[in-house]
Short mmCIF file of N, CA and C in Angstrom, two decimals:
data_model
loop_
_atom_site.label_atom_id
_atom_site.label_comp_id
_atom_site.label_asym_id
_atom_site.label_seq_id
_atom_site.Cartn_x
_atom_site.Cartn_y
_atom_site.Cartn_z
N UNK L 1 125.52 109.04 77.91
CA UNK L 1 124.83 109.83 78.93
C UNK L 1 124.25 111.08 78.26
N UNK L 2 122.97 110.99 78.43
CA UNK L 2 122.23 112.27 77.95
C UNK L 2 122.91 113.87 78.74
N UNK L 3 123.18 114.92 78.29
CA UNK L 3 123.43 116.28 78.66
C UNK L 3 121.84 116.53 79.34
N UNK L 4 121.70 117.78 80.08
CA UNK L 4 120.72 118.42 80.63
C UNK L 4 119.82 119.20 79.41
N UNK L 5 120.89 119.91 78.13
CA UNK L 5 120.23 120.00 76.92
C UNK L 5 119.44 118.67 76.13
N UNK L 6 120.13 117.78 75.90
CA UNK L 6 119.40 116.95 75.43
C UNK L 6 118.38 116.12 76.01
N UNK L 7 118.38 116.36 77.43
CA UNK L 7 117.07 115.49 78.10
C UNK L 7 115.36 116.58 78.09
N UNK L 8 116.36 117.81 77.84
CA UNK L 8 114.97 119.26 77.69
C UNK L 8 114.61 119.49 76.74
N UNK L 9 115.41 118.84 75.12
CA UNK L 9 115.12 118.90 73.67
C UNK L 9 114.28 117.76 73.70
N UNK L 10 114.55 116.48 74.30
CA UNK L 10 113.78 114.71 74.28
C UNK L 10 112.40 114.85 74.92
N UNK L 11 112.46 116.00 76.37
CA UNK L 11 110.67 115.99 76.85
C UNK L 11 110.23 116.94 76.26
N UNK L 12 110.94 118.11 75.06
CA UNK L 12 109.53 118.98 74.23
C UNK L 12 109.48 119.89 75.30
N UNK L 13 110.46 120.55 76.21
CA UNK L 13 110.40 121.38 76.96
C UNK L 13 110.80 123.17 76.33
N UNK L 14 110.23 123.80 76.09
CA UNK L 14 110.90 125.28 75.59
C UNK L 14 111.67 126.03 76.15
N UNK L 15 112.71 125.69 75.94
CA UNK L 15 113.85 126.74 76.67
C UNK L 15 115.29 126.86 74.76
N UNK L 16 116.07 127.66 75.56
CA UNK L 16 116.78 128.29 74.78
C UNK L 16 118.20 128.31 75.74
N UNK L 17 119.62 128.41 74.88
CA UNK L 17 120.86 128.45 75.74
C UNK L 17 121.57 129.17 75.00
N UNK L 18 122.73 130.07 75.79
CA UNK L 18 123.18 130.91 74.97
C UNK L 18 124.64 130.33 75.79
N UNK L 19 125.84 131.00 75.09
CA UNK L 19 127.34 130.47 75.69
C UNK L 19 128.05 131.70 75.73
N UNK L 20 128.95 131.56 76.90
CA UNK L 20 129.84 132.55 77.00
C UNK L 20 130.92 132.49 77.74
N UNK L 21 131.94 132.99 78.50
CA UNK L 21 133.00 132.46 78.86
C UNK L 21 132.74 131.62 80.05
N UNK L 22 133.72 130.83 80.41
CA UNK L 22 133.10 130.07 81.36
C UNK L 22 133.20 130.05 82.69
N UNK L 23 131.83 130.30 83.46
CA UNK L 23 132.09 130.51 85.16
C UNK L 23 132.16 129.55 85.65
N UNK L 24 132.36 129.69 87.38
CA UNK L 24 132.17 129.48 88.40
C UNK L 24 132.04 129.55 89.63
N UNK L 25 131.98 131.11 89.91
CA UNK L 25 131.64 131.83 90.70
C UNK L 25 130.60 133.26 90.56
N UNK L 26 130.14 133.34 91.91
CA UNK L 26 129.00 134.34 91.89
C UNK L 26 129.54 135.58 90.90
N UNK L 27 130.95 135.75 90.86
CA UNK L 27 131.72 137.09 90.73
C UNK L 27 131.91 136.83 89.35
N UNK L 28 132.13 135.40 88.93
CA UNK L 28 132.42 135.21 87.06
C UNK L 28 131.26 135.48 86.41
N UNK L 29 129.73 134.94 86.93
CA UNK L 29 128.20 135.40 86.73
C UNK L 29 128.28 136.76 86.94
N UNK L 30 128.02 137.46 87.26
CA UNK L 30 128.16 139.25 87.93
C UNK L 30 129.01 139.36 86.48
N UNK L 31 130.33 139.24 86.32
CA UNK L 31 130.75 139.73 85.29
C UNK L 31 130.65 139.58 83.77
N UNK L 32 130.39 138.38 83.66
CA UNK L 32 130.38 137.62 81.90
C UNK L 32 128.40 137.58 81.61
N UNK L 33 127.86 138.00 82.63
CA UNK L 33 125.96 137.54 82.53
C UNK L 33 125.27 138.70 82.78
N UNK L 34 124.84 138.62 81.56
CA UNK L 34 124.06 140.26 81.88
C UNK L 34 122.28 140.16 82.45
N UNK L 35 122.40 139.01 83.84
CA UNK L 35 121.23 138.70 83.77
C UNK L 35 120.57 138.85 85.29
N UNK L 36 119.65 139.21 85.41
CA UNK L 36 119.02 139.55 86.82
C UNK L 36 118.90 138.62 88.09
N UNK L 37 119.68 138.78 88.88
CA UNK L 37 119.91 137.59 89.91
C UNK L 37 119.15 137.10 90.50
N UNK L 38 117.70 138.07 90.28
CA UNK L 38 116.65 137.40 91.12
C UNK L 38 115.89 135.90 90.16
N UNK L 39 116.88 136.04 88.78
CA UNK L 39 116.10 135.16 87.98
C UNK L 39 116.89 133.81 87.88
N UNK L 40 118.50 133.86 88.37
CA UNK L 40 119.47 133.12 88.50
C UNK L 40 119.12 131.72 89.76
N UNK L 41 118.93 130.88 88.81
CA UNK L 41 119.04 129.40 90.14
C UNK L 41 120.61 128.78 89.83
N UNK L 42 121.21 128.76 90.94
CA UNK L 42 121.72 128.38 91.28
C UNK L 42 121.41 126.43 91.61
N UNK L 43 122.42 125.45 91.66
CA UNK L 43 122.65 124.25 91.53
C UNK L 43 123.63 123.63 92.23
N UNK L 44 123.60 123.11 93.07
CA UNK L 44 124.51 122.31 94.16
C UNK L 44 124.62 121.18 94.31
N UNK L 45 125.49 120.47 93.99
CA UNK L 45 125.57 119.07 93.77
C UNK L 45 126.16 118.29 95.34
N UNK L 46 125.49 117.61 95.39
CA UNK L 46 125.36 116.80 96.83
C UNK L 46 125.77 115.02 96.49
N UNK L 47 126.19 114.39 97.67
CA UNK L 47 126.55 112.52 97.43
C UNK L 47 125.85 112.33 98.83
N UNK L 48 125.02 111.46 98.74
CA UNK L 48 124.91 110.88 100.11
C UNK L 48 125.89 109.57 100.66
N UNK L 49 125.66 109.45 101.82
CA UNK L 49 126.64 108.02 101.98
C UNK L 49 126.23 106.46 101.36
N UNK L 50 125.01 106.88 100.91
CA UNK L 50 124.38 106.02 99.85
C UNK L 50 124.84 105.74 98.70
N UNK L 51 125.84 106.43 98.22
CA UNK L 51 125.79 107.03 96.78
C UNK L 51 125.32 107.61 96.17
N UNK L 52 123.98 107.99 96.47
CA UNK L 52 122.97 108.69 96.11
C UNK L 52 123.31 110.18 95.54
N UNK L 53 122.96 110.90 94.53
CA UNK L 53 123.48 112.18 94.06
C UNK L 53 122.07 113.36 94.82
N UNK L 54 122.69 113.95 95.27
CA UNK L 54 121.69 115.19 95.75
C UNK L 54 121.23 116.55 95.02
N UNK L 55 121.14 116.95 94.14
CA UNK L 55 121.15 117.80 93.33
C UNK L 55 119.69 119.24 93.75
N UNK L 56 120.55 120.57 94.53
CA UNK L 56 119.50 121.67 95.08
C UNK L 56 119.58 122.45 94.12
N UNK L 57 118.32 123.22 93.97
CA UNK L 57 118.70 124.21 93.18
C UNK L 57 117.89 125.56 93.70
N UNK L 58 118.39 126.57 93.85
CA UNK L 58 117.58 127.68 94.78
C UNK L 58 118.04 128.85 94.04
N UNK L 59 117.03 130.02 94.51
CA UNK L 59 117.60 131.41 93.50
C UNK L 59 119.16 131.54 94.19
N UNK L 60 119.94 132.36 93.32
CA UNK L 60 121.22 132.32 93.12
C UNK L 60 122.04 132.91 95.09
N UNK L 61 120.73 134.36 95.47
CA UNK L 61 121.47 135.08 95.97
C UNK L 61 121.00 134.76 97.64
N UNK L 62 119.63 133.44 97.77
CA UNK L 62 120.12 132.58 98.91
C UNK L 62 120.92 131.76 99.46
N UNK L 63 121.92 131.57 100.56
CA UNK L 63 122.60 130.74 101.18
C UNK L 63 121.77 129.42 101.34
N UNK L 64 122.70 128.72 101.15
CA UNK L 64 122.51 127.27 100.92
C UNK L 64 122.38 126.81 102.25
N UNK L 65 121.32 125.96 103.42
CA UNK L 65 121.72 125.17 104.59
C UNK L 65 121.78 123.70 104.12
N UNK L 66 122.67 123.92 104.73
CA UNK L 66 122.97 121.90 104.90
C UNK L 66 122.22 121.17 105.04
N UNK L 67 121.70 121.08 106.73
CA UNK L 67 121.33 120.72 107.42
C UNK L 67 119.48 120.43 106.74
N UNK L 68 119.00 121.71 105.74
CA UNK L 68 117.77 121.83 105.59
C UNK L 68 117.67 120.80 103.92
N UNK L 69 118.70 120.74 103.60
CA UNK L 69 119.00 119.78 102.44
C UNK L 69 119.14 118.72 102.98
N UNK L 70 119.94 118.14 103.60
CA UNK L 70 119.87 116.83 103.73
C UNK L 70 118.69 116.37 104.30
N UNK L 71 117.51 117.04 105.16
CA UNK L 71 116.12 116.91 105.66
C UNK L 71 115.09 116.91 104.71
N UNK L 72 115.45 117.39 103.41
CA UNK L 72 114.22 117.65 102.67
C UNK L 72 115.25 116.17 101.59
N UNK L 73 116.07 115.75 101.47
CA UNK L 73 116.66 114.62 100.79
C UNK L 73 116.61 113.12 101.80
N UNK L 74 115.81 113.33 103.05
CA UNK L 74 115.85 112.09 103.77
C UNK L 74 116.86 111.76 104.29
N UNK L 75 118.33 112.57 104.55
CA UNK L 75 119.61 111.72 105.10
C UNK L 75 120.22 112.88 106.08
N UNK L 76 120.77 111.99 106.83
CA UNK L 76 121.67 112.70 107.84
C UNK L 76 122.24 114.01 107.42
N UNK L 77 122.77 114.74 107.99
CA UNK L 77 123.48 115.83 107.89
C UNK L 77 125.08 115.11 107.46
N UNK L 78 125.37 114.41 108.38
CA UNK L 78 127.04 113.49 108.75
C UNK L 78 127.02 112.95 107.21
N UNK L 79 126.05 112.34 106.73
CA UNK L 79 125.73 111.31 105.93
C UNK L 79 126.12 111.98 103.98
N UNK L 80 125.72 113.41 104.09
CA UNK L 80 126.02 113.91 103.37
C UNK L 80 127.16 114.69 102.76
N UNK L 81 127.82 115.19 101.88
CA UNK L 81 128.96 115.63 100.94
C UNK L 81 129.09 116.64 100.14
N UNK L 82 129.46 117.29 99.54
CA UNK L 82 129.55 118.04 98.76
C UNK L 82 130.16 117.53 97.56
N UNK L 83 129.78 117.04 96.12
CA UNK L 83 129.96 116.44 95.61
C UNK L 83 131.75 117.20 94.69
N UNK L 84 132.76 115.78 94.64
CA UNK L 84 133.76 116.12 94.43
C UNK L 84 133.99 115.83 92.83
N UNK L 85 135.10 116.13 91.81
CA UNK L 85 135.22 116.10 90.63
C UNK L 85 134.83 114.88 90.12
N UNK L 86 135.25 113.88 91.03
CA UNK L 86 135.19 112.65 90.36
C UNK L 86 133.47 112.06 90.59
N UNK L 87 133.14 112.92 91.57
CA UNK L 87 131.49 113.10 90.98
C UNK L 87 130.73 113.68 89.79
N UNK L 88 131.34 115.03 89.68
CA UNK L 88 130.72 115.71 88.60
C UNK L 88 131.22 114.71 87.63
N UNK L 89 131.66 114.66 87.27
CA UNK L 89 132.40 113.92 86.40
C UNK L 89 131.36 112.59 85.56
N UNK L 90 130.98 111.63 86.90
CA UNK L 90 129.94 110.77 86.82
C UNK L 90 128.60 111.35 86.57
N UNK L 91 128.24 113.22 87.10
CA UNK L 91 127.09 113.57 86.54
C UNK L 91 127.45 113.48 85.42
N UNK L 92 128.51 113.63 84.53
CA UNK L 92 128.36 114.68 83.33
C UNK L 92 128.48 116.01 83.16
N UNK L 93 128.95 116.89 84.30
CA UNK L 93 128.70 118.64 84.77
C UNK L 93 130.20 118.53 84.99
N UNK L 94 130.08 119.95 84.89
CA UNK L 94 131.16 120.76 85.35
C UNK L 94 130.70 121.76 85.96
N UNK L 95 131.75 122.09 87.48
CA UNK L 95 131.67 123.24 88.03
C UNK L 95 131.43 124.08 87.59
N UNK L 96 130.76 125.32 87.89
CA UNK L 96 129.78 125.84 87.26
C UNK L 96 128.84 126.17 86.90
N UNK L 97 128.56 124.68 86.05
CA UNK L 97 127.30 124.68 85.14
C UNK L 97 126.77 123.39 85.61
N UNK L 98 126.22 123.47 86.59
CA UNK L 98 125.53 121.93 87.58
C UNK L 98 123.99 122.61 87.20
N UNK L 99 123.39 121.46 86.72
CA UNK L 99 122.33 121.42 86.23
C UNK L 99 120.99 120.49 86.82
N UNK L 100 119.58 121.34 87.50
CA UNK L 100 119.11 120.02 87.92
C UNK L 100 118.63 118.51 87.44
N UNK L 101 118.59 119.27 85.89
CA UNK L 101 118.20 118.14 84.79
C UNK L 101 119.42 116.93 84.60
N UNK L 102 119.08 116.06 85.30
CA UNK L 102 120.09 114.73 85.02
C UNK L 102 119.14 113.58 84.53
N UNK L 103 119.05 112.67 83.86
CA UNK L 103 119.31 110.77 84.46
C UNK L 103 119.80 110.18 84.89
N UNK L 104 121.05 110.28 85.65
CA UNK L 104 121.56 109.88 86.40
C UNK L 104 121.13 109.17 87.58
N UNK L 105 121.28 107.46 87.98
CA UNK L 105 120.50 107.50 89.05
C UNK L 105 121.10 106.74 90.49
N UNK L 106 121.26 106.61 91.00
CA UNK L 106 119.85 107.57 92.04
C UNK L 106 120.40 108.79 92.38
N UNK L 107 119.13 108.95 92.58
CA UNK L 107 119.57 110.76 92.46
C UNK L 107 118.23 111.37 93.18
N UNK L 108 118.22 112.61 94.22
CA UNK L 108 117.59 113.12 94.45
C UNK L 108 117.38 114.68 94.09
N UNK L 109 116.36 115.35 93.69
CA UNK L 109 116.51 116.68 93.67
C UNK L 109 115.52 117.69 94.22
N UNK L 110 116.00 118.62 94.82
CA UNK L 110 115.25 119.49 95.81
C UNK L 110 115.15 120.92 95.17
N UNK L 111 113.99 121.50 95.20
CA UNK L 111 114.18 122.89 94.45
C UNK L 111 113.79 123.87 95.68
N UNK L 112 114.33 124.64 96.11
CA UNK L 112 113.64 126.32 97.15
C UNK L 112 112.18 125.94 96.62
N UNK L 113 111.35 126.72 97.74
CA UNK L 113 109.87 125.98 97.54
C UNK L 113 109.47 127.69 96.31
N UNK L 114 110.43 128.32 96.57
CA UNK L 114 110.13 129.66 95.71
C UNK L 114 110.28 129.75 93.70
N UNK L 115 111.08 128.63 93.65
CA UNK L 115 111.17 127.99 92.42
C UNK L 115 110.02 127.88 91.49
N UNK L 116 109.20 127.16 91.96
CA UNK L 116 107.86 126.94 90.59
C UNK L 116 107.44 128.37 90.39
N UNK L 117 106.84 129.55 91.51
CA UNK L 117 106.55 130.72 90.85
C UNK L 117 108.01 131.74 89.79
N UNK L 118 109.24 131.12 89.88
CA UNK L 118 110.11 132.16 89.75
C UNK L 118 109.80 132.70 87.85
N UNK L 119 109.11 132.10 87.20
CA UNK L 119 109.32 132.78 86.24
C UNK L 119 110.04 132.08 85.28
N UNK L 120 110.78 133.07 84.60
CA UNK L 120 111.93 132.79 83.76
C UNK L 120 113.20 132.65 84.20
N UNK L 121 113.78 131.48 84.24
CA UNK L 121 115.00 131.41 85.15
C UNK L 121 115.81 130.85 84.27
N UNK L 122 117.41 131.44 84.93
CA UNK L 122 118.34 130.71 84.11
C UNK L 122 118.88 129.65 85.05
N UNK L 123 119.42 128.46 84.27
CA UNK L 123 119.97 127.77 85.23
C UNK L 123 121.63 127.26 84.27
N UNK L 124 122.04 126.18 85.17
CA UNK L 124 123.32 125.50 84.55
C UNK L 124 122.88 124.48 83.51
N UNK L 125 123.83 123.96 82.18
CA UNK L 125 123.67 123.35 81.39
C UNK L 125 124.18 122.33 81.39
N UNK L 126 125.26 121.90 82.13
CA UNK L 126 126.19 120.93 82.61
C UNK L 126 127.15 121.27 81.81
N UNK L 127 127.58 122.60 81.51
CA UNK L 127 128.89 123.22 80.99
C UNK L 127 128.64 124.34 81.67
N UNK L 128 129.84 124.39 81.93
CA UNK L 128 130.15 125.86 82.68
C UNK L 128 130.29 127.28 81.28
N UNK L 129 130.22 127.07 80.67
CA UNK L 129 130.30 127.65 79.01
C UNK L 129 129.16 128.27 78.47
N UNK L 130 128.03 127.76 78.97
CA UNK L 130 126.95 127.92 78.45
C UNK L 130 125.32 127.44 79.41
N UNK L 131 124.57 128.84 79.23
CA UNK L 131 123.59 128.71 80.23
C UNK L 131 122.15 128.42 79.11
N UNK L 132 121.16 128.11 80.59
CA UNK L 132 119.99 127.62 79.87
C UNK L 132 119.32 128.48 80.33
N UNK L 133 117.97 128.81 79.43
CA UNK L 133 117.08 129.82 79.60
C UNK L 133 115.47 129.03 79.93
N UNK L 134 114.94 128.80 80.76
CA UNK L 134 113.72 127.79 80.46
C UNK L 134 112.65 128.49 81.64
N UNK L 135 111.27 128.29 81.27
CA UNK L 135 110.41 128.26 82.49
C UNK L 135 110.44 127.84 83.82
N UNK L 136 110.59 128.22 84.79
CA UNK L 136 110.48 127.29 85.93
C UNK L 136 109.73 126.74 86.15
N UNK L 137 108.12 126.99 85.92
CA UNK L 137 106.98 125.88 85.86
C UNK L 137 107.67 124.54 84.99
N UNK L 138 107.94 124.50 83.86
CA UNK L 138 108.32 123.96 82.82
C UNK L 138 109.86 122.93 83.43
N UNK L 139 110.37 123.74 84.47
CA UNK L 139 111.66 123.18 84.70
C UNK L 139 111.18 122.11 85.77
N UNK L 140 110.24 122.09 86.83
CA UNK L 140 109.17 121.71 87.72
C UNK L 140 109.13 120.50 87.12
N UNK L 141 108.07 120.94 86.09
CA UNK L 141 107.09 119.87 85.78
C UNK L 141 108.06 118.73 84.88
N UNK L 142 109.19 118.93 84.23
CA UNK L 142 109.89 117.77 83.96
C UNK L 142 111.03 117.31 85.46
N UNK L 143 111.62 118.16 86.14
CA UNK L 143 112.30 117.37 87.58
C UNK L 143 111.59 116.70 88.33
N UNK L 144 110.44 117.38 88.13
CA UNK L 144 109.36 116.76 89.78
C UNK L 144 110.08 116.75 91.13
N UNK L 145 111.19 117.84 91.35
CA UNK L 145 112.04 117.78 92.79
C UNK L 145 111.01 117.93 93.61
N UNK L 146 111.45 117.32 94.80
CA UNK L 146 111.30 117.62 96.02
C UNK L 146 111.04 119.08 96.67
N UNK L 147 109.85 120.07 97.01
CA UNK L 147 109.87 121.27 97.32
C UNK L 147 109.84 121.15 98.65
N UNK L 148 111.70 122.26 99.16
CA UNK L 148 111.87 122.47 100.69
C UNK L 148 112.42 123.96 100.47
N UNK L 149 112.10 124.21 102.00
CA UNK L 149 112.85 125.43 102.26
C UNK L 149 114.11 125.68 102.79
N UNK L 150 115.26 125.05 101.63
CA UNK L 150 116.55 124.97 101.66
C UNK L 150 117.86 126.03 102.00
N UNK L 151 117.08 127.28 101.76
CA UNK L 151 117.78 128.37 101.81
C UNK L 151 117.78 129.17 103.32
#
């Protein structure tokens, strides 16, 4: 199984990752990341009753709706999950460091429609250890997610 690094080194995408202790909360980011939250996407890993993997990713310091994820992913509200270890697990991620870049399939992914302008964003690497630094145009144009207004 390809990492989220190695599928962004394979499409010739320019980004950069740096490592440091390892989070998983807003409060472990705030403390160990010396990095501007408006630039932070955040990554939420979703299962449908399909099997299907749901994968959102929105700036860090919007609340997540459910209800507006599972609508912009095509499935019920009921229908959907919050994906458990023995999911991540099957991504390849760890809490944490949930990354929208997978192969994994099937799989859906949804980005905040605020995403393609954000700039320079950091996101998860599929280690909680170590973050990725990449374009968001750039992060776009290899996911091709789904753009909703998730937050």
């Amino acid at each position: 199984m390809s990492s989220p690094v190695e599928i962004l080194k394979e499409a010739g995408v320019s980004f950069s990752t740096f490592t440091h202790a390892p989070i998983r909360t807003y409060e472990d980011i705030e403390r160990e990341l010396d990095l501007p939250a408006d630039r932070l996407l955040k990554t939420l890993a979703f299962r449908a009753e399909d099997g299907r993997f749901v994968l959102v990713s929105l700036p860090m310091l919007l609340p997540v709706g459910y209800g507006k994820v599972a609508k912009a992913a095509g499935v019920s509200r009921s229908k959907l999950r919050r994906a458990g270890d023995d999911d991540l697990r099957e991504l390849g991620m760890a809490p944490g460091g949930i990354s929208p870049v997978t192969r994994v399939e099937p799989r859906t992914v949804v980005f905040h429609t605020s995403v393609p302008d954000m700039g320079t964003v950091y996101c998860g690497s599929g280690r909680d250890d170590e973050t990725v630094q990449v374009e968001a145009a750039d992060l776009v144009a290899l996911v091709r997610p789904v753009l909703a207004e998730v937050g």
